[in-house]
Short mmCIF file of C-alpha atoms in Angstrom, two decimals:
data_model
loop_
_atom_site.label_atom_id
_atom_site.label_comp_id
_atom_site.label_asym_id
_atom_site.label_seq_id
_atom_site.Cartn_x
_atom_site.Cartn_y
_atom_site.Cartn_z
CA MET A 18 -25.09 34.68 -54.88
CA LYS A 19 -24.11 31.53 -56.75
CA LYS A 20 -21.72 30.57 -53.99
CA LEU A 21 -24.44 31.05 -51.43
CA LEU A 22 -26.84 28.90 -53.43
CA VAL A 23 -24.31 26.12 -53.82
CA SER A 24 -23.48 26.13 -50.15
CA LEU A 25 -27.17 26.11 -49.26
CA VAL A 26 -27.75 23.09 -51.47
CA VAL A 27 -24.74 21.32 -49.99
CA LEU A 28 -25.94 22.14 -46.51
CA SER A 29 -29.44 20.83 -47.17
CA ILE A 30 -28.01 17.61 -48.62
CA ILE A 31 -25.82 17.14 -45.53
CA LEU A 32 -28.78 17.79 -43.27
CA SER A 33 -31.08 15.41 -45.11
CA VAL A 34 -28.42 12.69 -45.14
CA GLY A 35 -28.06 13.19 -41.41
CA ASN A 36 -31.80 12.79 -41.05
CA ILE A 37 -31.86 9.56 -42.99
CA PHE A 38 -29.14 8.14 -40.78
CA ALA A 39 -30.92 9.20 -37.63
CA LYS A 40 -34.21 7.66 -38.66
CA ASN A 41 -32.80 4.36 -39.86
CA TRP A 42 -31.57 3.23 -36.44
CA LYS A 43 -28.81 1.09 -37.94
CA THR A 44 -26.84 1.70 -34.78
CA ILE A 45 -28.43 2.12 -31.38
CA ARG A 46 -26.32 3.66 -28.65
CA VAL A 47 -27.38 2.31 -25.27
CA GLY A 48 -26.66 4.02 -21.96
CA VAL A 49 -25.94 1.53 -19.14
CA GLU A 50 -24.80 1.84 -15.54
CA GLY A 51 -22.26 -0.89 -14.86
CA ALA A 52 -22.47 -0.71 -11.05
CA TYR A 53 -25.67 -2.60 -10.32
CA PRO A 54 -24.96 -6.31 -10.01
CA PRO A 55 -26.29 -8.70 -11.19
CA PHE A 56 -28.06 -6.52 -13.74
CA SER A 57 -25.14 -4.42 -14.82
CA PHE A 58 -21.54 -4.70 -13.66
CA VAL A 59 -17.94 -4.68 -14.77
CA THR A 60 -16.14 -8.04 -14.70
CA PRO A 61 -12.62 -8.35 -13.25
CA GLU A 62 -11.41 -8.29 -16.85
CA GLY A 63 -12.99 -4.88 -17.28
CA LYS A 64 -15.90 -5.96 -19.49
CA LEU A 65 -19.52 -4.97 -19.03
CA ASP A 66 -21.76 -7.86 -18.10
CA GLY A 67 -25.10 -8.59 -16.48
CA PHE A 68 -28.78 -9.10 -17.21
CA ASP A 69 -29.32 -5.55 -18.51
CA ILE A 70 -26.29 -5.80 -20.77
CA ASP A 71 -27.32 -9.17 -22.25
CA ILE A 72 -30.91 -8.00 -22.67
CA ALA A 73 -29.68 -4.82 -24.35
CA LYS A 74 -27.61 -6.84 -26.79
CA ALA A 75 -30.53 -9.19 -27.49
CA ILE A 76 -33.03 -6.34 -28.00
CA VAL A 77 -30.78 -4.35 -30.31
CA LYS A 78 -29.98 -7.50 -32.27
CA ALA A 79 -33.70 -8.24 -32.58
CA ALA A 80 -34.11 -4.70 -33.93
CA ASP A 81 -31.51 -5.47 -36.65
CA ALA A 82 -29.14 -2.80 -35.40
CA LYS A 83 -25.61 -2.56 -34.10
CA ILE A 84 -25.11 -1.81 -30.43
CA VAL A 85 -22.80 0.74 -28.83
CA LEU A 86 -22.69 0.57 -25.03
CA VAL A 87 -22.00 3.76 -23.08
CA THR A 88 -21.54 3.66 -19.31
CA MET A 89 -22.80 6.56 -17.24
CA ASP A 90 -23.32 7.24 -13.54
CA TRP A 91 -26.88 6.49 -12.46
CA ASP A 92 -27.95 10.04 -11.70
CA GLY A 93 -26.47 11.23 -14.99
CA LEU A 94 -28.29 8.67 -17.16
CA ILE A 95 -31.38 10.73 -18.01
CA PRO A 96 -29.55 14.07 -18.42
CA ALA A 97 -27.06 12.39 -20.78
CA LEU A 98 -29.89 10.81 -22.77
CA LEU A 99 -31.49 14.23 -23.19
CA ALA A 100 -28.07 15.60 -24.20
CA LYS A 101 -28.01 12.91 -26.95
CA LYS A 102 -24.95 11.07 -25.64
CA TYR A 103 -26.85 7.88 -26.50
CA ASP A 104 -30.28 6.93 -27.84
CA CYS A 105 -31.82 4.88 -25.05
CA ILE A 106 -31.22 3.71 -21.48
CA ILE A 107 -31.28 0.03 -20.54
CA ALA A 108 -30.37 0.18 -16.86
CA SER A 109 -33.14 -1.36 -14.76
CA MET A 110 -34.95 1.96 -14.85
CA ASN A 111 -38.45 1.78 -13.42
CA ILE A 112 -41.22 3.37 -15.46
CA THR A 113 -42.58 6.13 -13.20
CA GLU A 114 -44.81 9.15 -13.75
CA GLU A 115 -42.03 11.49 -12.58
CA ARG A 116 -39.59 10.17 -15.19
CA LYS A 117 -42.25 10.15 -17.90
CA LYS A 118 -42.29 13.94 -17.67
CA LYS A 119 -38.77 13.92 -19.11
CA VAL A 120 -38.49 10.77 -21.22
CA ALA A 121 -40.62 8.20 -23.03
CA PHE A 122 -40.53 4.54 -22.04
CA SER A 123 -40.83 1.26 -23.88
CA ASN A 124 -42.95 -1.51 -22.37
CA LYS A 125 -41.40 -3.15 -19.34
CA TYR A 126 -38.70 -5.77 -19.83
CA TYR A 127 -38.74 -6.98 -16.23
CA GLN A 128 -40.43 -6.24 -12.93
CA THR A 129 -39.37 -7.14 -9.42
CA PRO A 130 -40.30 -5.68 -6.03
CA ALA A 131 -38.08 -3.58 -3.75
CA ARG A 132 -37.33 -4.54 -0.14
CA PHE A 133 -35.53 -3.37 2.98
CA VAL A 134 -32.30 -5.11 4.05
CA VAL A 135 -30.91 -5.09 7.62
CA LYS A 136 -28.13 -6.75 9.57
CA LYS A 137 -29.28 -10.19 10.76
CA GLY A 138 -31.10 -10.11 14.07
CA THR A 139 -31.14 -6.35 14.58
CA ILE A 140 -34.86 -5.94 13.84
CA LYS A 141 -37.36 -8.64 14.77
CA GLU A 142 -40.57 -7.33 13.31
CA PHE A 143 -40.91 -4.76 10.59
CA SER A 144 -43.11 -1.73 11.18
CA PRO A 145 -42.79 1.94 10.21
CA ALA A 146 -42.04 2.69 13.87
CA VAL A 147 -38.79 0.69 13.95
CA LEU A 148 -37.42 2.78 11.11
CA LYS A 149 -37.39 5.92 13.27
CA GLY A 150 -33.92 7.45 13.59
CA LYS A 151 -32.25 4.76 11.46
CA SER A 152 -29.63 5.55 8.82
CA ILE A 153 -31.08 4.14 5.63
CA GLY A 154 -29.16 3.98 2.37
CA VAL A 155 -30.65 4.42 -1.09
CA GLN A 156 -29.26 4.99 -4.52
CA ARG A 157 -29.64 8.65 -5.38
CA ALA A 158 -32.33 9.34 -8.00
CA SER A 159 -33.74 5.83 -7.73
CA THR A 160 -37.39 4.97 -7.12
CA ASN A 161 -36.25 3.76 -3.70
CA ASP A 162 -34.91 7.23 -2.95
CA THR A 163 -38.24 8.86 -3.80
CA TYR A 164 -40.19 6.21 -1.90
CA LEU A 165 -38.10 6.56 1.26
CA THR A 166 -37.95 10.36 1.13
CA ASP A 167 -41.70 10.74 0.55
CA ASN A 168 -42.81 8.21 3.17
CA TYR A 169 -40.17 8.34 5.90
CA GLY A 170 -38.02 11.37 5.01
CA SER A 171 -38.71 13.25 8.24
CA ASP A 172 -38.25 10.24 10.56
CA VAL A 173 -35.12 8.58 9.18
CA ILE A 174 -31.67 9.70 8.06
CA VAL A 175 -31.64 9.19 4.32
CA LYS A 176 -28.13 8.54 2.96
CA ARG A 177 -27.90 8.84 -0.78
CA TYR A 178 -25.24 7.03 -2.81
CA GLY A 179 -24.14 7.41 -6.39
CA SER A 180 -24.13 3.67 -6.99
CA GLN A 181 -25.42 0.53 -5.36
CA ASP A 182 -21.82 -0.67 -4.95
CA ASP A 183 -20.89 2.34 -2.78
CA LEU A 184 -23.98 1.67 -0.68
CA TYR A 185 -23.01 -1.99 -0.11
CA LEU A 186 -19.55 -0.87 1.06
CA ASP A 187 -21.06 1.37 3.72
CA MET A 188 -23.57 -1.30 4.73
CA THR A 189 -20.81 -3.82 5.43
CA SER A 190 -18.67 -1.25 7.25
CA GLY A 191 -21.61 -0.51 9.55
CA ARG A 192 -22.34 3.08 8.59
CA LEU A 193 -25.88 2.15 7.57
CA ASP A 194 -28.57 0.46 9.64
CA MET A 195 -30.55 -0.64 6.62
CA PHE A 196 -31.02 0.01 2.94
CA VAL A 197 -33.86 -0.32 0.50
CA THR A 198 -33.40 -1.52 -3.05
CA ASP A 199 -34.71 -3.88 -5.68
CA SER A 200 -35.01 -7.31 -4.09
CA ILE A 201 -33.14 -9.11 -6.89
CA ALA A 202 -30.31 -6.61 -6.96
CA ALA A 203 -30.03 -7.02 -3.18
CA SER A 204 -30.15 -10.82 -3.09
CA GLU A 205 -27.97 -11.54 -6.15
CA GLY A 206 -25.66 -8.55 -5.85
CA PHE A 207 -25.21 -8.48 -2.08
CA LEU A 208 -26.87 -11.07 0.16
CA LYS A 209 -25.55 -14.06 -1.77
CA LYS A 210 -22.02 -12.61 -1.89
CA PRO A 211 -19.52 -13.14 0.97
CA ALA A 212 -19.85 -9.46 1.97
CA GLY A 213 -23.58 -9.79 2.49
CA LYS A 214 -23.69 -12.98 4.57
CA ASN A 215 -24.64 -11.19 7.81
CA PHE A 216 -27.61 -9.39 6.31
CA GLU A 217 -31.21 -10.28 5.56
CA PHE A 218 -34.44 -9.01 4.04
CA ILE A 219 -37.08 -7.52 6.28
CA GLY A 220 -40.61 -6.30 5.73
CA PRO A 221 -42.96 -6.79 2.81
CA ASP A 222 -42.42 -6.53 -0.95
CA LEU A 223 -42.65 -2.87 -1.90
CA VAL A 224 -44.62 -2.64 -5.12
CA ASP A 225 -46.77 0.51 -4.88
CA SER A 226 -46.84 1.73 -8.48
CA LYS A 227 -47.03 5.34 -7.33
CA TRP A 228 -43.35 5.12 -6.39
CA PHE A 229 -42.07 1.94 -8.00
CA GLY A 230 -43.82 2.29 -11.32
CA ILE A 231 -44.84 -0.58 -13.51
CA GLY A 232 -41.56 -2.38 -14.03
CA SER A 233 -38.28 -1.54 -15.70
CA GLY A 234 -38.44 -0.15 -19.20
CA ILE A 235 -36.15 1.35 -21.82
CA ALA A 236 -36.00 5.13 -21.62
CA VAL A 237 -35.95 7.03 -24.92
CA ARG A 238 -36.08 10.72 -25.81
CA LYS A 239 -39.70 11.80 -26.20
CA GLN A 240 -39.35 12.81 -29.85
CA ASP A 241 -38.02 9.37 -30.86
CA THR A 242 -41.44 7.69 -30.95
CA GLU A 243 -40.29 5.48 -33.79
CA LEU A 244 -37.50 4.06 -31.64
CA VAL A 245 -40.01 3.22 -28.91
CA ASN A 246 -41.98 1.16 -31.42
CA ILE A 247 -38.84 -0.57 -32.66
CA LEU A 248 -37.80 -1.43 -29.10
CA ASN A 249 -41.27 -2.65 -28.12
CA ALA A 250 -41.33 -4.91 -31.17
CA ALA A 251 -37.85 -6.15 -30.25
CA ILE A 252 -38.91 -6.93 -26.68
CA ASP A 253 -41.93 -8.87 -27.97
CA LYS A 254 -39.67 -10.70 -30.40
CA ILE A 255 -37.12 -11.87 -27.81
CA ARG A 256 -39.96 -12.80 -25.44
CA ALA A 257 -41.51 -14.95 -28.19
CA ASP A 258 -38.42 -16.62 -29.64
CA GLY A 259 -36.92 -17.75 -26.33
CA THR A 260 -33.94 -15.38 -26.28
CA TYR A 261 -35.35 -13.64 -23.21
CA LYS A 262 -35.69 -16.91 -21.32
CA LYS A 263 -32.14 -17.87 -22.23
CA VAL A 264 -30.77 -14.62 -20.82
CA GLN A 265 -33.02 -14.87 -17.77
CA ASP A 266 -31.92 -18.44 -16.99
CA LYS A 267 -28.29 -17.37 -17.15
CA TYR A 268 -28.84 -15.12 -14.11
CA PHE A 269 -31.98 -16.22 -12.27
CA ASP A 270 -33.89 -19.39 -11.46
CA PHE A 271 -37.29 -17.68 -11.51
CA ASN A 272 -39.41 -15.45 -13.74
CA VAL A 273 -38.17 -11.85 -13.58
CA TYR A 274 -40.61 -10.55 -16.18
CA GLY A 275 -43.46 -10.55 -13.65
CA GLU A 276 -47.10 -10.91 -14.60
CA MET B 26 -36.18 26.15 -17.85
CA ASP B 27 -38.17 26.04 -14.70
CA PHE B 28 -36.78 27.71 -11.60
CA SER B 29 -39.92 27.13 -9.55
CA ILE B 30 -38.52 23.73 -8.53
CA ILE B 31 -35.53 25.55 -7.06
CA PHE B 32 -37.67 27.94 -5.07
CA SER B 33 -39.80 25.18 -3.64
CA ASN B 34 -36.63 23.30 -2.63
CA LEU B 35 -34.58 26.19 -1.30
CA ASP B 36 -34.57 24.65 2.18
CA ILE B 37 -32.40 21.79 0.87
CA TYR B 38 -29.95 24.34 -0.51
CA PHE B 39 -29.84 26.23 2.78
CA GLU B 40 -29.12 23.02 4.67
CA GLY B 41 -26.34 22.43 2.13
CA LEU B 42 -25.06 25.96 2.62
CA LYS B 43 -24.88 25.41 6.37
CA ASN B 44 -22.94 22.16 5.93
CA THR B 45 -20.54 23.66 3.39
CA LEU B 46 -19.76 26.70 5.55
CA LEU B 47 -19.30 24.58 8.66
CA LEU B 48 -17.10 22.05 6.90
CA VAL B 49 -14.90 24.61 5.15
CA SER B 50 -14.45 26.97 8.08
CA THR B 51 -13.70 24.19 10.57
CA SER B 52 -11.19 22.44 8.34
CA LEU B 53 -9.49 25.74 7.46
CA ALA B 54 -9.27 26.67 11.14
CA ILE B 55 -7.84 23.28 12.15
CA GLY B 56 -5.47 23.37 9.19
CA LEU B 57 -4.22 26.84 10.07
CA ILE B 58 -3.78 26.12 13.80
CA PHE B 59 -1.54 23.15 13.06
CA ALA B 60 0.15 24.73 10.06
CA ILE B 61 1.71 27.68 11.90
CA PRO B 62 3.93 25.69 14.32
CA LEU B 63 4.59 23.02 11.70
CA ALA B 64 5.68 25.67 9.18
CA VAL B 65 8.10 27.10 11.74
CA LEU B 66 9.46 23.61 12.42
CA ARG B 67 9.66 22.98 8.66
CA THR B 68 12.22 25.80 8.42
CA SER B 69 14.29 24.22 11.18
CA ASN B 70 17.82 23.09 10.46
CA ASN B 71 17.12 19.71 12.06
CA PHE B 72 16.84 17.48 9.03
CA PHE B 73 14.72 14.87 10.82
CA ILE B 74 12.02 17.36 11.87
CA SER B 75 11.84 19.33 8.63
CA GLY B 76 12.11 16.12 6.62
CA THR B 77 9.21 14.42 8.38
CA ILE B 78 6.96 17.43 7.88
CA GLY B 79 8.18 17.61 4.29
CA VAL B 80 7.07 14.04 3.65
CA TYR B 81 3.62 14.75 5.10
CA VAL B 82 3.24 17.87 2.98
CA TYR B 83 4.41 16.01 -0.12
CA CYS B 84 1.93 13.16 0.42
CA PHE B 85 -1.04 15.49 0.74
CA ARG B 86 -0.03 17.82 -2.05
CA GLY B 87 0.93 14.93 -4.27
CA THR B 88 -2.49 13.24 -4.26
CA PRO B 89 -5.95 14.49 -5.21
CA LEU B 90 -8.27 15.50 -2.37
CA LEU B 91 -10.89 13.06 -3.68
CA ILE B 92 -8.47 10.13 -3.31
CA GLN B 93 -7.54 11.22 0.22
CA MET B 94 -11.23 11.34 1.11
CA PHE B 95 -11.89 7.89 -0.40
CA ILE B 96 -8.94 6.38 1.47
CA ILE B 97 -10.17 7.80 4.75
CA TYR B 98 -13.88 7.12 4.19
CA TYR B 99 -13.94 3.72 2.49
CA GLY B 100 -10.45 2.64 3.58
CA MET B 101 -10.99 3.02 7.31
CA GLY B 102 -14.21 1.01 7.15
CA GLN B 103 -12.23 -1.94 5.91
CA PHE B 104 -10.04 -2.60 8.95
CA GLU B 105 -11.57 -4.61 11.78
CA LEU B 106 -8.96 -3.09 14.08
CA ILE B 107 -10.34 0.40 13.55
CA LYS B 108 -13.95 -0.75 13.43
CA ASN B 109 -13.61 -2.36 16.85
CA SER B 110 -11.84 0.57 18.47
CA PHE B 111 -13.20 3.87 19.78
CA LEU B 112 -11.94 5.54 16.58
CA TRP B 113 -14.88 4.05 14.69
CA VAL B 114 -17.26 6.39 16.51
CA PHE B 115 -15.60 9.17 14.52
CA PHE B 116 -14.79 7.43 11.26
CA LYS B 117 -18.31 6.04 11.07
CA GLU B 118 -19.55 9.56 10.39
CA ALA B 119 -19.14 10.73 6.82
CA TYR B 120 -18.96 14.28 8.12
CA PHE B 121 -15.96 13.53 10.33
CA CYS B 122 -14.14 11.72 7.50
CA ALA B 123 -14.59 14.71 5.21
CA LEU B 124 -13.48 17.10 7.95
CA PHE B 125 -10.44 14.92 8.68
CA ALA B 126 -9.38 14.75 5.03
CA PHE B 127 -10.01 18.45 4.38
CA SER B 128 -8.10 19.52 7.52
CA LEU B 129 -5.06 17.38 6.69
CA ASN B 130 -5.11 18.61 3.11
CA SER B 131 -5.54 22.27 4.00
CA CYS B 132 -2.85 22.01 6.67
CA ALA B 133 -0.33 20.65 4.15
CA TYR B 134 -0.94 23.49 1.70
CA THR B 135 -0.93 26.12 4.44
CA ILE B 136 2.40 24.84 5.78
CA GLU B 137 3.97 25.43 2.39
CA ILE B 138 2.41 28.88 2.06
CA ILE B 139 3.67 30.01 5.47
CA ARG B 140 7.05 28.33 5.06
CA GLY B 141 7.60 30.19 1.80
CA ALA B 142 6.66 33.45 3.46
CA ILE B 143 8.99 32.81 6.40
CA LYS B 144 11.86 32.00 4.04
CA ASN B 145 11.31 35.26 2.20
CA THR B 146 11.66 37.40 5.32
CA PRO B 147 14.09 40.20 4.41
CA HIS B 148 17.43 39.45 6.01
CA GLY B 149 17.65 43.00 7.38
CA GLU B 150 14.54 42.55 9.54
CA VAL B 151 16.00 39.45 11.20
CA GLU B 152 19.37 41.10 11.65
CA ALA B 153 17.83 44.19 13.20
CA ALA B 154 15.87 41.99 15.63
CA LYS B 155 19.03 40.15 16.54
CA ALA B 156 20.88 43.45 17.04
CA ALA B 157 18.08 44.57 19.36
CA GLY B 158 18.87 41.52 21.45
CA MET B 159 15.66 39.56 20.82
CA SER B 160 15.67 35.87 21.63
CA ARG B 161 14.80 33.33 18.91
CA LEU B 162 11.26 32.91 20.19
CA LEU B 163 10.65 36.63 20.49
CA ARG B 164 12.04 37.13 16.99
CA PHE B 165 9.52 34.70 15.58
CA ARG B 166 6.65 36.17 17.55
CA ARG B 167 7.29 39.84 16.93
CA ILE B 168 9.16 40.06 13.64
CA ILE B 169 9.24 36.99 11.43
CA LEU B 170 5.71 35.63 11.76
CA PRO B 171 3.79 38.92 11.50
CA SER B 172 5.78 39.88 8.44
CA ALA B 173 5.36 36.36 7.02
CA PHE B 174 1.57 36.43 7.54
CA ARG B 175 1.35 39.63 5.57
CA ARG B 176 3.22 38.11 2.67
CA ALA B 177 1.24 34.87 2.93
CA LEU B 178 -2.20 36.50 2.87
CA PRO B 179 -2.71 36.63 -0.92
CA SER B 180 -1.76 32.97 -1.40
CA TYR B 181 -3.72 31.96 1.68
CA SER B 182 -6.85 33.58 0.25
CA ASN B 183 -6.33 31.28 -2.72
CA GLU B 184 -6.21 28.34 -0.33
CA ILE B 185 -9.50 29.41 1.27
CA ILE B 186 -11.23 29.57 -2.08
CA PHE B 187 -9.62 26.31 -3.20
CA MET B 188 -10.95 24.66 -0.05
CA LEU B 189 -14.45 26.02 -0.66
CA GLN B 190 -14.54 24.63 -4.19
CA GLY B 191 -12.85 21.41 -3.05
CA SER B 192 -15.52 20.90 -0.41
CA SER B 193 -17.98 20.04 -3.18
CA LEU B 194 -16.30 16.61 -3.18
CA ALA B 195 -17.94 15.90 0.18
CA SER B 196 -21.20 15.27 -1.67
CA VAL B 197 -19.67 12.05 -3.01
CA ILE B 198 -19.65 10.49 0.47
CA THR B 199 -23.33 11.17 1.23
CA ILE B 200 -22.86 14.61 2.81
CA VAL B 201 -25.53 17.12 1.81
CA ASP B 202 -23.45 20.21 1.09
CA ILE B 203 -24.39 22.74 -1.60
CA THR B 204 -23.37 20.31 -4.33
CA GLY B 205 -25.15 17.48 -2.52
CA ALA B 206 -28.30 19.60 -2.41
CA ALA B 207 -28.00 20.28 -6.14
CA ARG B 208 -27.61 16.55 -6.80
CA ILE B 209 -30.74 15.76 -4.79
CA VAL B 210 -32.77 18.36 -6.66
CA ASN B 211 -31.32 17.23 -9.99
CA SER B 212 -32.07 13.60 -9.28
CA ARG B 213 -35.62 14.38 -8.22
CA PHE B 214 -36.60 16.57 -11.15
CA TYR B 215 -33.97 15.67 -13.78
CA SER B 216 -33.15 19.33 -14.26
CA PRO B 217 -29.36 19.52 -14.11
CA TYR B 218 -29.22 23.04 -15.51
CA GLU B 219 -31.39 24.70 -12.87
CA ALA B 220 -30.06 22.57 -10.00
CA PHE B 221 -26.35 23.10 -10.65
CA LEU B 222 -26.68 26.71 -11.75
CA THR B 223 -28.24 27.47 -8.37
CA ALA B 224 -25.33 25.72 -6.65
CA ALA B 225 -22.90 27.77 -8.74
CA ILE B 226 -24.61 30.99 -7.62
CA PHE B 227 -24.29 29.92 -3.99
CA TYR B 228 -20.57 29.23 -4.41
CA MET B 229 -20.02 32.52 -6.19
CA ALA B 230 -21.78 34.41 -3.43
CA ILE B 231 -19.60 32.76 -0.77
CA THR B 232 -16.44 33.45 -2.79
CA PHE B 233 -17.51 37.07 -3.12
CA ILE B 234 -17.85 37.39 0.65
CA ILE B 235 -14.48 35.69 1.23
CA LEU B 236 -12.76 38.06 -1.20
CA TRP B 237 -14.38 41.03 0.50
CA LEU B 238 -13.20 39.88 3.93
CA ILE B 239 -9.66 39.28 2.67
CA LYS B 240 -9.63 42.74 1.14
CA LYS B 241 -10.64 44.25 4.47
CA LEU B 242 -7.91 42.28 6.21
CA GLU B 243 -5.33 43.37 3.65
CA PHE B 244 -6.40 46.96 4.15
CA LYS B 245 -5.77 46.59 7.86
CA TRP B 246 -2.55 44.57 7.70
CA PHE B 247 -0.91 46.72 5.07
CA ALA B 248 -1.93 49.98 6.72
CA HIS B 249 1.73 50.92 7.12
CA LEU B 250 2.36 50.62 3.40
CA ARG B 251 -0.41 53.00 2.34
#
């Protein structure tokens, strides 16, 4: 009996200590993708870099915590968050109703429209009719995937890729007629690179919030409401003290935060 | 857990099932058709012939199937020479690339399986055939190969199942097989458990049918031993 009591007390102490650690958020583990230039990529030296990575570091620093970066394939990001492999996702993830069923989001930390990209000169004027029968690439589990599948799924051949990098490879090799992705990711990560010189944007900015949400936010497990508040405060802080602008200017010559 | 999302998306799984079955059966058939003559040649005393086949087998058994598929899929798209030739019509299609890689891979393994079985032919059987005055070709056709196929069947059934499970790699290069279907459903509803469990059930069902067919074949082929 005594032994049982002692072990129960020890157990409860261990558990409560664990709780204190969890609630203090001294260390925040951040899930990132690392295959989505210029937001998140691996440098030739093997280090993670990009807008998302720098913003993640700035936000966590503003929250007075230490950062641990964990890379994960795009379609595994939310499942791994729910499996507690890390505490939040900073990976250009759009805030959508579908995702909100599984995770909570911070306020947005940037917002840019999506667009179609084609080989130069292959399509003169954009209209839903010209898409018919085309092979169109999207990143699996992205808002672009849902948008394309819901609107054109029966008319076009949707090719789904694990990462944006794989998609670019198939675009340059000619397996795809077009792809749809975030306009900044496409221009900075592909069109402005040597591989993307024969390609161009076509059609309007795609911004319908039903599919594209209200900008990219930080995904957090639903029960961690406190962390959402911490992250929101941190976003406000780096917006106010100029850190955000510094990071933004490193990558872009325009305002990525949106309205 | 919510399996209603699976039931409302079963059509994706059935499309995946169709692709998986087509891909696996075609590549196994191509692999087997080429493996039988190549296995016979592999046992030849001509060092050049058996050596060349040996190198091919070693290359495909010595590297992971995923790497072979990547080399064929992403590698071929890199050479202007191939992209400008008629070959690109085939290599442009992800489905063809997967079929190509799977067939080459399956062929390599099957060659080794059959070669081993040929080598283990009891000496007496060959001697008896020779004594009966059979030519080399006739010996292979009537004695060595039938007896080798019987011995090879258990290991070849392993190869079939290995190929079925290996085919899940095709989902990496945009093919919607059973795994690809599971990934679509998972990515849409963020329910990995339901999505992949359903895929697992599909694979198990196929494996069950394969095992049953092999058992029937064994029953027939080993009739004389019962």
